[in-house]
Short mmCIF file of C-alpha atoms in Angstrom, two decimals:
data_model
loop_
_atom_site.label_atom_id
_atom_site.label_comp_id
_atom_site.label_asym_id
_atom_site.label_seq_id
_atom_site.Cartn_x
_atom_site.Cartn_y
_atom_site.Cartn_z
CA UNK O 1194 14.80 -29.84 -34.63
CA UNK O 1195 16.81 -26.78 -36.12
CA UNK O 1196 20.10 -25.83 -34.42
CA UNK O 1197 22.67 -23.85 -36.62
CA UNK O 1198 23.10 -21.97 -33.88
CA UNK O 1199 25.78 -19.93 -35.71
CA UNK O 1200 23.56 -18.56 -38.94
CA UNK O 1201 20.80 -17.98 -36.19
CA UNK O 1202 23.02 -15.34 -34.28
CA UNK O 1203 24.24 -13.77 -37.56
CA UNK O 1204 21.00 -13.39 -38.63
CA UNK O 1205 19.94 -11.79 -34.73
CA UNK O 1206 22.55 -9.74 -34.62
CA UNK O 1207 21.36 -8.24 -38.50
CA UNK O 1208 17.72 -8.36 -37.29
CA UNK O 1209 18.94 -6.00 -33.96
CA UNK O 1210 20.67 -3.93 -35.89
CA UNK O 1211 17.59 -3.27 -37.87
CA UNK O 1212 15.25 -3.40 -34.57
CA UNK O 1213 17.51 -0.55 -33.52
CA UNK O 1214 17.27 1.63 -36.98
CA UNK O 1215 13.22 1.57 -36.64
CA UNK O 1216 12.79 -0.87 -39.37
CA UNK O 1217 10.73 -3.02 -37.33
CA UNK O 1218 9.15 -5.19 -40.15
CA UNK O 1219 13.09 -6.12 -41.54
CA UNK O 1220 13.71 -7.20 -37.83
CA UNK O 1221 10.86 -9.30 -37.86
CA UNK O 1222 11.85 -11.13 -40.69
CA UNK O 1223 15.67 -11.89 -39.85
CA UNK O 1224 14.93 -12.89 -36.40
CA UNK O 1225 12.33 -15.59 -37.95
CA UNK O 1226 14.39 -16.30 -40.27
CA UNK O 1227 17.23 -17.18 -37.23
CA UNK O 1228 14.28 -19.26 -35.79
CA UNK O 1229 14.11 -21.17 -38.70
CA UNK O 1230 17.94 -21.48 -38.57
CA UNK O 1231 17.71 -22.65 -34.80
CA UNK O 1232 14.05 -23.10 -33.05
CA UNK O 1233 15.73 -24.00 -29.57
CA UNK O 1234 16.81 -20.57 -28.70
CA UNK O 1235 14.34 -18.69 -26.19
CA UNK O 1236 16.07 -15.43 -26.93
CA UNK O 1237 14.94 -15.01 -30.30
CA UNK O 1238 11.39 -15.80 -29.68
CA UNK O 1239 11.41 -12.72 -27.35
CA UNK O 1240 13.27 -10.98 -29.93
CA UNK O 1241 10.67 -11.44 -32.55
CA UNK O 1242 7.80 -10.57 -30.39
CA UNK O 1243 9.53 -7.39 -29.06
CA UNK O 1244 9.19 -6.44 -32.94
CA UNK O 1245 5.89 -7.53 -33.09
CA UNK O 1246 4.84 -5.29 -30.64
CA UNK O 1247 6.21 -2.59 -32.23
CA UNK O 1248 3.99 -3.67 -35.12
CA UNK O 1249 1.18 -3.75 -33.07
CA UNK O 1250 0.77 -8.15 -34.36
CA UNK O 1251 -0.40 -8.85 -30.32
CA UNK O 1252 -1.65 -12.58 -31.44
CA UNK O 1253 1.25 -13.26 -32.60
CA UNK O 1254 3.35 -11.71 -30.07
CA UNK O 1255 1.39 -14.03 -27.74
CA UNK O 1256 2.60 -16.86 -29.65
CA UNK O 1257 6.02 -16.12 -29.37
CA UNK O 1258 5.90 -15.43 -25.61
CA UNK O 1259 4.29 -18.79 -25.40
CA UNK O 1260 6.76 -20.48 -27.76
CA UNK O 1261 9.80 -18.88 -25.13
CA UNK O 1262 8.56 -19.72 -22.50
CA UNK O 1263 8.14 -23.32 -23.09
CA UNK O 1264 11.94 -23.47 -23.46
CA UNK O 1265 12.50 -21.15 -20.64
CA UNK O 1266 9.50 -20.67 -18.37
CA UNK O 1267 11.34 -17.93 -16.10
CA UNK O 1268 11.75 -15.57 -18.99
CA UNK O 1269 11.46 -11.98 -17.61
CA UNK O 1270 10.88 -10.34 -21.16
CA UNK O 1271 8.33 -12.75 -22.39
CA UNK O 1272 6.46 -12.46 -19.63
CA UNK O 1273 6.46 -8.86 -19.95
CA UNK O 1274 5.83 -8.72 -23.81
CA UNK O 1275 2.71 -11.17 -23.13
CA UNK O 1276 1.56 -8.57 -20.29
CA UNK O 1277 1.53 -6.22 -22.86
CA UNK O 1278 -0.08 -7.94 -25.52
CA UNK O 1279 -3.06 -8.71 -23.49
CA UNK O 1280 -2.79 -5.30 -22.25
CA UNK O 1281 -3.78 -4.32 -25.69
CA UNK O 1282 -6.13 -6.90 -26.25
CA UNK O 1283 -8.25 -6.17 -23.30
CA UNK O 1284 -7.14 -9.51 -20.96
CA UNK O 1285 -6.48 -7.62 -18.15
CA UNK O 1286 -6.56 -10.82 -15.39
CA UNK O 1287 -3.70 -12.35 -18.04
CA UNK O 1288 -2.11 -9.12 -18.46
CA UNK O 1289 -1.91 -8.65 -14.88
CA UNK O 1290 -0.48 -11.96 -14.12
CA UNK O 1291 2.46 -11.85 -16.01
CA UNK O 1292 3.37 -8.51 -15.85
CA UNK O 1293 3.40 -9.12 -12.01
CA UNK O 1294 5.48 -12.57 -12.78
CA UNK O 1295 7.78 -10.24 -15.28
CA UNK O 1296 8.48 -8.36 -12.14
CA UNK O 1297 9.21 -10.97 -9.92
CA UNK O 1298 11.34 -12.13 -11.86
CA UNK O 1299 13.17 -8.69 -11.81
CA UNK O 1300 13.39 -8.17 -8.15
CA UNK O 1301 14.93 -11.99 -8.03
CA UNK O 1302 17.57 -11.66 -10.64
CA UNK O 1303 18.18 -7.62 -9.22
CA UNK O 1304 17.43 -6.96 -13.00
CA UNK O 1305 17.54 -3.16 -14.19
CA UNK O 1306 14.43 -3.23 -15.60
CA UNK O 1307 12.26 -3.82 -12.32
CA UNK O 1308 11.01 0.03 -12.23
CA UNK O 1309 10.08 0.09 -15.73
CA UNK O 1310 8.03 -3.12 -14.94
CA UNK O 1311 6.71 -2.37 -11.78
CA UNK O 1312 5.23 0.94 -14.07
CA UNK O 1313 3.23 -1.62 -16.44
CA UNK O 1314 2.15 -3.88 -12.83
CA UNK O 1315 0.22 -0.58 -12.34
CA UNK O 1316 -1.35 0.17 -15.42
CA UNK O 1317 -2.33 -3.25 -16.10
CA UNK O 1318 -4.28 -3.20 -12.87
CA UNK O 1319 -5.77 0.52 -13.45
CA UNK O 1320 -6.95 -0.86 -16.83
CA UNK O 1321 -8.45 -3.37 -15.44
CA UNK O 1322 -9.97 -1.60 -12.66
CA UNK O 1323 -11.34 1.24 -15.24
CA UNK O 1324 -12.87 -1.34 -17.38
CA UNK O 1325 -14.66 -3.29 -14.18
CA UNK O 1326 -15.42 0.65 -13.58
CA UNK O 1327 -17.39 1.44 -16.77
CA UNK O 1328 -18.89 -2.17 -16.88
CA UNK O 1329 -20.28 -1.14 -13.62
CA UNK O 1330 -21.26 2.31 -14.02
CA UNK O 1331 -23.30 0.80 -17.38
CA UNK O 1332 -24.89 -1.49 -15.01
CA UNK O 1333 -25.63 1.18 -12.95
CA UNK O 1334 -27.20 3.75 -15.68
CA UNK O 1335 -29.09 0.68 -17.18
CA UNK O 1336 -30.72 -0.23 -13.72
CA UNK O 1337 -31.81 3.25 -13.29
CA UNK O 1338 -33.40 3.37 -16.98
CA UNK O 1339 -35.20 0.08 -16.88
CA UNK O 1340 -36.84 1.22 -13.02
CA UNK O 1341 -37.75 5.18 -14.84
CA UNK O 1342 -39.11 2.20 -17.62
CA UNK O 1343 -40.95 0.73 -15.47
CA UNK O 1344 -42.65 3.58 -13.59
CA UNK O 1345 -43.78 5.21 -16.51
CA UNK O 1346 -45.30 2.37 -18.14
CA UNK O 1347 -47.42 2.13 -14.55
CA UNK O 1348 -47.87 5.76 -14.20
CA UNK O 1349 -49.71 5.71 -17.51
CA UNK O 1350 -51.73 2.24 -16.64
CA UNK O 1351 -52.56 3.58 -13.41
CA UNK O 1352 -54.03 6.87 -15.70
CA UNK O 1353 -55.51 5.04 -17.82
CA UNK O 1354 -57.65 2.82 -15.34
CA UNK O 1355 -58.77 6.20 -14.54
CA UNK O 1356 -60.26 7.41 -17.73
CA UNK O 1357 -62.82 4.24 -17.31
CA UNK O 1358 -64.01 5.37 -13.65
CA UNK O 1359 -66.29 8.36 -12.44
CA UNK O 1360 -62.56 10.04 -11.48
CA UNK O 1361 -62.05 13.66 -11.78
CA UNK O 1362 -59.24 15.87 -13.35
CA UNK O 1363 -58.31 16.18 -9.46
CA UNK O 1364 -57.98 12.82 -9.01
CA UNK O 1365 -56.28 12.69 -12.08
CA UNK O 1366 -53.69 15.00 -11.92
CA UNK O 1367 -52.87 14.02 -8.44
CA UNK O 1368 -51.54 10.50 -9.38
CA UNK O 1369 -49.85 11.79 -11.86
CA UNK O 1370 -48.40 14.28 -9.75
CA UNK O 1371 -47.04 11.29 -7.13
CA UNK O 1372 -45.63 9.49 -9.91
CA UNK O 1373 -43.61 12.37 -11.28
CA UNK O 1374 -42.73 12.61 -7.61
CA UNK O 1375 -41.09 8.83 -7.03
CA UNK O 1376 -39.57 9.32 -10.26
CA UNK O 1377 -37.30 12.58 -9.38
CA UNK O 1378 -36.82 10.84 -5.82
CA UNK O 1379 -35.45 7.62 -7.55
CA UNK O 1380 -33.19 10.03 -10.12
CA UNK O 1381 -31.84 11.74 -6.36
CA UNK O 1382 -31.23 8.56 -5.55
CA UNK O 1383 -28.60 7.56 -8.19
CA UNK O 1384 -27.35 11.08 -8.58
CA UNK O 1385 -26.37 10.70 -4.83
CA UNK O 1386 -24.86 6.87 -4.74
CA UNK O 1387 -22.47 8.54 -8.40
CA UNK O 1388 -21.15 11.39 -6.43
CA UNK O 1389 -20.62 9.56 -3.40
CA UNK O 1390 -18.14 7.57 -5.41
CA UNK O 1391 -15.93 10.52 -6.57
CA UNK O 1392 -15.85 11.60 -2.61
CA UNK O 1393 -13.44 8.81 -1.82
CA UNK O 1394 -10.40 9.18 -3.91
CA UNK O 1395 -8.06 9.99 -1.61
CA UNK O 1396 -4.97 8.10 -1.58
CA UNK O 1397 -4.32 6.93 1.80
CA UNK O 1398 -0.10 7.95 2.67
CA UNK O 1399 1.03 4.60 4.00
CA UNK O 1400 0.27 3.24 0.03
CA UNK O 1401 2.69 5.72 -1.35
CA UNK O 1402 6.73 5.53 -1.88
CA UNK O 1403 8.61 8.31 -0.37
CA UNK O 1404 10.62 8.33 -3.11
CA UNK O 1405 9.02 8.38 -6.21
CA UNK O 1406 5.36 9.15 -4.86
CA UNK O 1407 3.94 6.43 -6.57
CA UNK O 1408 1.32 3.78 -5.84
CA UNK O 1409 3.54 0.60 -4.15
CA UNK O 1410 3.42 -2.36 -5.09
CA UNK O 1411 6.66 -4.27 -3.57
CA UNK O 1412 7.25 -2.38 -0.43
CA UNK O 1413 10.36 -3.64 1.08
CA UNK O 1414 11.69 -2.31 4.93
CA UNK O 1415 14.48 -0.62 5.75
CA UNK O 1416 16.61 -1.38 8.97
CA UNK O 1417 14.90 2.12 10.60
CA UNK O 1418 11.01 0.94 9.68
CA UNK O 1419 10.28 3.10 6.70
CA UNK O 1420 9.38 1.25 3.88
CA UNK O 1421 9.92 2.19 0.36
CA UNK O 1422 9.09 0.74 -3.31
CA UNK O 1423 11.95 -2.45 -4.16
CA UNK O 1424 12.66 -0.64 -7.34
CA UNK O 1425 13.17 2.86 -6.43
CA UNK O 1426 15.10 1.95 -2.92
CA UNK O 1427 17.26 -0.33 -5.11
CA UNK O 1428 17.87 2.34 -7.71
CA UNK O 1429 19.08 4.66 -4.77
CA UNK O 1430 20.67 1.89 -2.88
CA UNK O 1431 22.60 1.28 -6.54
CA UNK O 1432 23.85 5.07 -6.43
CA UNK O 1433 25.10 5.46 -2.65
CA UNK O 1434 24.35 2.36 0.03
CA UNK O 1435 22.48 4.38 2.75
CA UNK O 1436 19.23 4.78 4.47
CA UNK O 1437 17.77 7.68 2.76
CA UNK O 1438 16.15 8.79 5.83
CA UNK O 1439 18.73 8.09 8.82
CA UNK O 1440 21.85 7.90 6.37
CA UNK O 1441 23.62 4.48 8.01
CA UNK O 1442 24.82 1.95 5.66
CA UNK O 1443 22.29 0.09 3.96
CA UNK O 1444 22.65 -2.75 1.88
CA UNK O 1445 20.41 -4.32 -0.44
CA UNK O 1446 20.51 -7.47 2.04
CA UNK O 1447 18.86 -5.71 4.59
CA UNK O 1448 16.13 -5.02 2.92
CA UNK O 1449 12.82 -7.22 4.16
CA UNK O 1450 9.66 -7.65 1.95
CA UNK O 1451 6.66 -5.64 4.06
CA UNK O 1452 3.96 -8.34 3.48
CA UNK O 1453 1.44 -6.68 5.66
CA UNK O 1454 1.93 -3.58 3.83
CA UNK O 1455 1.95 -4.93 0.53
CA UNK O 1456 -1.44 -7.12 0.79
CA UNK O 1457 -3.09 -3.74 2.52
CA UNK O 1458 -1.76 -1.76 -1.00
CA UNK O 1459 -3.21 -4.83 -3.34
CA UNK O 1460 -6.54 -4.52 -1.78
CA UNK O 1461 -6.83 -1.04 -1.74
CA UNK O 1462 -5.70 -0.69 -5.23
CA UNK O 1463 -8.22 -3.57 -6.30
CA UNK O 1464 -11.27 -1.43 -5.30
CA UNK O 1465 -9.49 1.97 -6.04
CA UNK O 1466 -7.84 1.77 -9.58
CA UNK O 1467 -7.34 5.24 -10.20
CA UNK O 1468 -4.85 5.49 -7.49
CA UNK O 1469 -2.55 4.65 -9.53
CA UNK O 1470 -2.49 8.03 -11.84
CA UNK O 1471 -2.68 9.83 -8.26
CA UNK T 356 8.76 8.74 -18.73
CA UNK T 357 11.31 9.30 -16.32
CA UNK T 358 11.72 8.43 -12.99
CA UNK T 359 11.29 11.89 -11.47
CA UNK T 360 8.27 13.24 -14.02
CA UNK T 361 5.32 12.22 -12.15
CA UNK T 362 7.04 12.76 -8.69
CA UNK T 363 7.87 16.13 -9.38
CA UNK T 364 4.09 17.34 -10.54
CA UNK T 365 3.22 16.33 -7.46
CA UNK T 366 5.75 18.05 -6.10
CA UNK T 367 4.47 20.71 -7.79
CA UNK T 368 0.82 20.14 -7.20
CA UNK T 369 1.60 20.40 -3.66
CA UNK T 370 3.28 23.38 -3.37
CA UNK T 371 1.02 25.54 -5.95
CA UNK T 372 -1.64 24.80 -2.86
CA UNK T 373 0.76 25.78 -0.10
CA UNK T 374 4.52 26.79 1.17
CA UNK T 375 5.39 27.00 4.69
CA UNK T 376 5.94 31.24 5.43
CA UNK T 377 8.84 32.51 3.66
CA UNK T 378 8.52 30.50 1.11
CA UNK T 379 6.84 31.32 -2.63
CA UNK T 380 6.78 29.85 -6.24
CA UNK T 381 7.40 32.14 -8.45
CA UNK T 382 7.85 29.88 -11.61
CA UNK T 383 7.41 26.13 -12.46
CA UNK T 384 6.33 26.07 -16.29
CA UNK T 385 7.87 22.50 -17.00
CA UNK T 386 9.23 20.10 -15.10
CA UNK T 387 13.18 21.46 -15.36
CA UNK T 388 13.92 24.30 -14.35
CA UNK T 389 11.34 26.31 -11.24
CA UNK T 390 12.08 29.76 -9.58
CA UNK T 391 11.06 30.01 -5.72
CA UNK T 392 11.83 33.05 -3.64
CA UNK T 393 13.04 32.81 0.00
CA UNK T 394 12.77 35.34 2.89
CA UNK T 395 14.44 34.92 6.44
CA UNK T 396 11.57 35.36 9.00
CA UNK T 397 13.42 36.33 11.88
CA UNK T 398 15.07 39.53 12.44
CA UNK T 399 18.30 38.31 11.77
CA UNK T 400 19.98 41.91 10.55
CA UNK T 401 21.53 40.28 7.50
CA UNK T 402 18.93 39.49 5.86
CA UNK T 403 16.10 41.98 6.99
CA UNK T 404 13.58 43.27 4.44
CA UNK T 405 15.33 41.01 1.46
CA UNK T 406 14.03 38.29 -0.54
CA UNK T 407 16.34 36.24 -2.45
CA UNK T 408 15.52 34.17 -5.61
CA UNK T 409 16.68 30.29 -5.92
CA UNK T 410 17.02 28.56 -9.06
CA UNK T 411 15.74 24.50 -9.16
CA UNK T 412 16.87 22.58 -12.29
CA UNK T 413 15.96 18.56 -11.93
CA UNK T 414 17.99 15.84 -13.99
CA UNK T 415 15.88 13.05 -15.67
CA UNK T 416 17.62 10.95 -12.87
CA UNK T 417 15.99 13.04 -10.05
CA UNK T 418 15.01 12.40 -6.91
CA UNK T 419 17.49 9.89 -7.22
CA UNK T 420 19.93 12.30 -8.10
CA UNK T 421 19.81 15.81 -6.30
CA UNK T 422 18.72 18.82 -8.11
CA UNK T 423 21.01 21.78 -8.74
CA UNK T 424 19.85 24.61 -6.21
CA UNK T 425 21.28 28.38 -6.70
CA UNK T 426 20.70 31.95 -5.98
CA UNK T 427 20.10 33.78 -8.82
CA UNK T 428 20.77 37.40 -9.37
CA UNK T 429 18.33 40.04 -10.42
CA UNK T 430 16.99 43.24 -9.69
CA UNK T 431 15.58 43.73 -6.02
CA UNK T 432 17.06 39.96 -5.58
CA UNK T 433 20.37 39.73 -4.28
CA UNK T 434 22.62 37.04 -3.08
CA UNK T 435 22.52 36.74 0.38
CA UNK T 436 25.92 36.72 1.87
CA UNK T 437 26.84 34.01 3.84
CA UNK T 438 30.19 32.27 4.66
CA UNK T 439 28.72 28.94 2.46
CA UNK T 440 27.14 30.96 -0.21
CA UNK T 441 29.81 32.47 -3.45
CA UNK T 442 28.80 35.61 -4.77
CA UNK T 443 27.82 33.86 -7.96
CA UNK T 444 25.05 32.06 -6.33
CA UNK T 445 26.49 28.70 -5.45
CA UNK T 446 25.32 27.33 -2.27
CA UNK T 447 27.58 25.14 -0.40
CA UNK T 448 25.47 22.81 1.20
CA UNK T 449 26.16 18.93 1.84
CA UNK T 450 22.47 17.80 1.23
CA UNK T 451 22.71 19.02 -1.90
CA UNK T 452 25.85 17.54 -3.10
CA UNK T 453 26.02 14.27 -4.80
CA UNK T 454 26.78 12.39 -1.54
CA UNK T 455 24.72 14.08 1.28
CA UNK T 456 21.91 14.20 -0.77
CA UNK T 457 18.88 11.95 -0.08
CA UNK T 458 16.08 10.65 -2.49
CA UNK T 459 13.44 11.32 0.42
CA UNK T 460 14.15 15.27 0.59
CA UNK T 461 12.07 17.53 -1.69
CA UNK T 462 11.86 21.04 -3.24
CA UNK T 463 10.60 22.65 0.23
CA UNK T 464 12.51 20.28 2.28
CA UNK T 465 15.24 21.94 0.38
CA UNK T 466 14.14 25.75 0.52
CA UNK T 467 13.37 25.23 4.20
CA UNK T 468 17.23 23.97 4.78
CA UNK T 469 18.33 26.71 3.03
CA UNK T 470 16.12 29.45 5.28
CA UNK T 471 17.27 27.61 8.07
CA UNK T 472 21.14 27.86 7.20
CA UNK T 473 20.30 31.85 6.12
CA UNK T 474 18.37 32.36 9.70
CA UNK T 475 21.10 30.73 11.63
CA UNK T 476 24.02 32.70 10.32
CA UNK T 477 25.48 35.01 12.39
CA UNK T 478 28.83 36.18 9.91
CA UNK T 479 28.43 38.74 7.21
CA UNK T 480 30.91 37.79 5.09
CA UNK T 481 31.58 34.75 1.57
CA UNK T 482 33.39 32.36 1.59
CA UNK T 483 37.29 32.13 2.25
CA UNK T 484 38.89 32.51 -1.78
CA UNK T 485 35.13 33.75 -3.30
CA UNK T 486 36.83 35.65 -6.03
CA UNK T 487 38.91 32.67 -7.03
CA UNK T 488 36.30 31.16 -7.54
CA UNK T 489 33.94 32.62 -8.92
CA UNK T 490 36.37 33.77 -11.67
CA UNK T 491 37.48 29.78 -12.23
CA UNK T 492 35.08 27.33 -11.72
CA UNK T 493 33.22 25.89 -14.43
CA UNK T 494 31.82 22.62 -12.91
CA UNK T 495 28.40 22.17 -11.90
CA UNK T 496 27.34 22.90 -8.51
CA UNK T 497 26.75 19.36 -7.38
CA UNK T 498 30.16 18.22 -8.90
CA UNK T 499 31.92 20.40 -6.64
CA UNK T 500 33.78 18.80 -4.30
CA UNK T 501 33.43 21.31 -0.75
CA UNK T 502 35.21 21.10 1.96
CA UNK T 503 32.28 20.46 4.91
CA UNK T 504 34.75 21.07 7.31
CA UNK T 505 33.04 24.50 8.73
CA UNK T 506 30.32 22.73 10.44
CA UNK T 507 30.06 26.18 12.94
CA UNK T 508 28.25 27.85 10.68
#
């Protein structure tokens, strides 16, 4: 095992610098280099895969969330690289997991960045919500085509069991008048359940934070009842220690997580995905 | 994206669709700076027959931070006198100072404080040292530390 734990941070502190200039693929190289130098320091795994994100290398940034967090499992930024990294690869269930663990970990150590991560909680779980969307919407279209399939291919066999009988044009045109008929019914049919679907998206109030109008997904409760996002309560609470609606002191100890509230906005936001860009 | 971008179009969504009365956008073409114009419904003698103009400009840090609110001066749009309100356009107001502001008020919330404080006003004069100043100050509205000691009016 590696540990010149002194040529490793010279070498982090040159591949920042570079991080920090743009010149993403230098960075990338110094901080492996420092990994080389010492392989038993979380921090530069995360470093590295920051860069790699930047350079769009999502296996690999996987890796090196993987690699951190076997040294430190409670590693707020690799969880939220790797959230981002399967964002991109289309692992939404992963990408959703640690992006909610990233923020966890956030409202726990009271770190800055919980906002910014409660942000990718929500598009990880729109994206996945959009793709279980289209997947279902194909199903959908492709259930209607193979039934219109079907009907025609029997609309035509029942013709043609005509042409062999003493039937007349009458007759003939009739069927094929009440087949033409169950096939615009059945096209009603699926026109109606599509636009039925677009009637619902309403966003119901209690799911949204007075405060930054957005979708919650923490809601903690204030002393007077109202409850509020964790981040953007927090960020106020940071600026001036008051109830923003009754104005007594409020400290970030009285704050209580609203469980009830916060199960009601995971299930609604579960079968209504677009909520979030409300 | 800031904190107050998405909040604030739907802010803005809102309030394209409806004001309460007294109350009209006039211009919101980004998400810095809007123009609403204010009337005083009653017939409080003051301000009969006038609408005045109020100028919104939101920090990146809004609605944590409050927005800076002022009259603005144009033809047909003067600013109203009132014993809180400099004849520059600077409001005196605590909600919209650094400290009595509060992340849960909004652009009308605003607007409809300020009709209120108009409608409610019974003295026809500006504040005490006005020309003072007007002719000195140079800080931002919502740095300015007021004295909210005239809680009569």
């Amino acid at each position: 095992m590696a540990r010149d734990t002194v040529k490793a941070g010279v070498l982090k502190a040159d591949g920042n610098k570079r991080f920090q200039n743009g010149d993403f693929v230098g960075a990338e190289s110094l901080y492996s280099k420092a990994i080389i130098a010492d392989d038993t320091n979380p921090s530069l795994y995360t470093n590295r895969a920051m860069a790699r994100l930047k350079l769009s290398l999502w296996d690999s940034v996987i890796a090196d969330c993987q690699s951190c967090l076997k040294l430190n499992g409670e590693s707020m930024k690799a969880h939220y690289y790797l959230a981002q990294a399967y964002l991109e690869l289309r692992a939404f269930d992963d990408a959703v997991t640690h992006a909610s663990r990233a923020r966890e970990i956030c409202a726990l150590t009271n770190d800055k960045s919980l906002a910014q991560v409660t942000t990718l909680v929500l598009r990880c779980k729109r994206d996945r919500w959009e793709d279980a969307e289209k997947k279902r919407k194909r199903a959908h279209k492709e259930l209607e085509e193979d039934v219109l399939r079907t009907m025609r291919r029997e609309k035509a066999d029942s013709l043609a069991a005509l042409d062999d009988s003493t039937a007349t044009d009458g007759d003939r045109r009739q069927v094929a008048e009440e087949w033409d008929a169950k096939m615009e019914q059945l096209g009603r049919v699926f026109e109606a359940a599509r636009s039925d679907e677009d009637k619902r998206r309403e966003v119901p109030e209690w799911a949204i934070d007075d405060i930054t109008f957005a979708f919650m997904v923490d809601p903690v409760i204030t002393v007077s009842g109202q409850s509020y996002e964790r981040a953007s309560i927090m960020e106020h609470l940071r600026r001036q220690p008051t109830d923003p609606l009754t104005r007594e002191p409020l400290r970030p100890s009285d704050l209580r997580p609203n469980l009830a509230l916060r199960k009601a906005c995971e299930e609604f936001l579960d079968q209504n995905g677009w909520a979030v860009d409300w | 994206m800031s904190l107050g971008t998405k909040r604030l179009g739907k802010e803005l969504a809102k309030i394209s669709k409806s004001l309460p009365p007294g109350i009209t956008l006039v211009k919101a073409d980004d998400l810095q700076e809007w123009l609403l114009d204010i009337q005083v419904l009653d017939q409080n003698p003051i301000y009969a027959g006038e609408t005045y103009r109020l100028k919104f400009r939101f920090g990146k840090q809004y609605p944590i931070e409050p927005p800076e609110v002022v009259f603005t001066k144009q033809e047909n749009r003067p600013i109203p006198m009132h014993p809180h309100i400099y004849s520059n356009g600077i409001i005196c107001l605590d909600l919209l100072g650094s400290s009595g502001w509060s992340p849960v008020q909004n652009v009308e919330s605003v607007c409809m404080s300020i009709q209120s404080m108009l409608t409610g006003n019974t003295k026809n004069h500006r504040p005490e040292g006005d020309a003072d100043f007007v002719s000195t100050n140079k800080a931002r509205p919502k740095d300015i530390e007021f004295y909210y000691h005239d809680n009569e009016v």
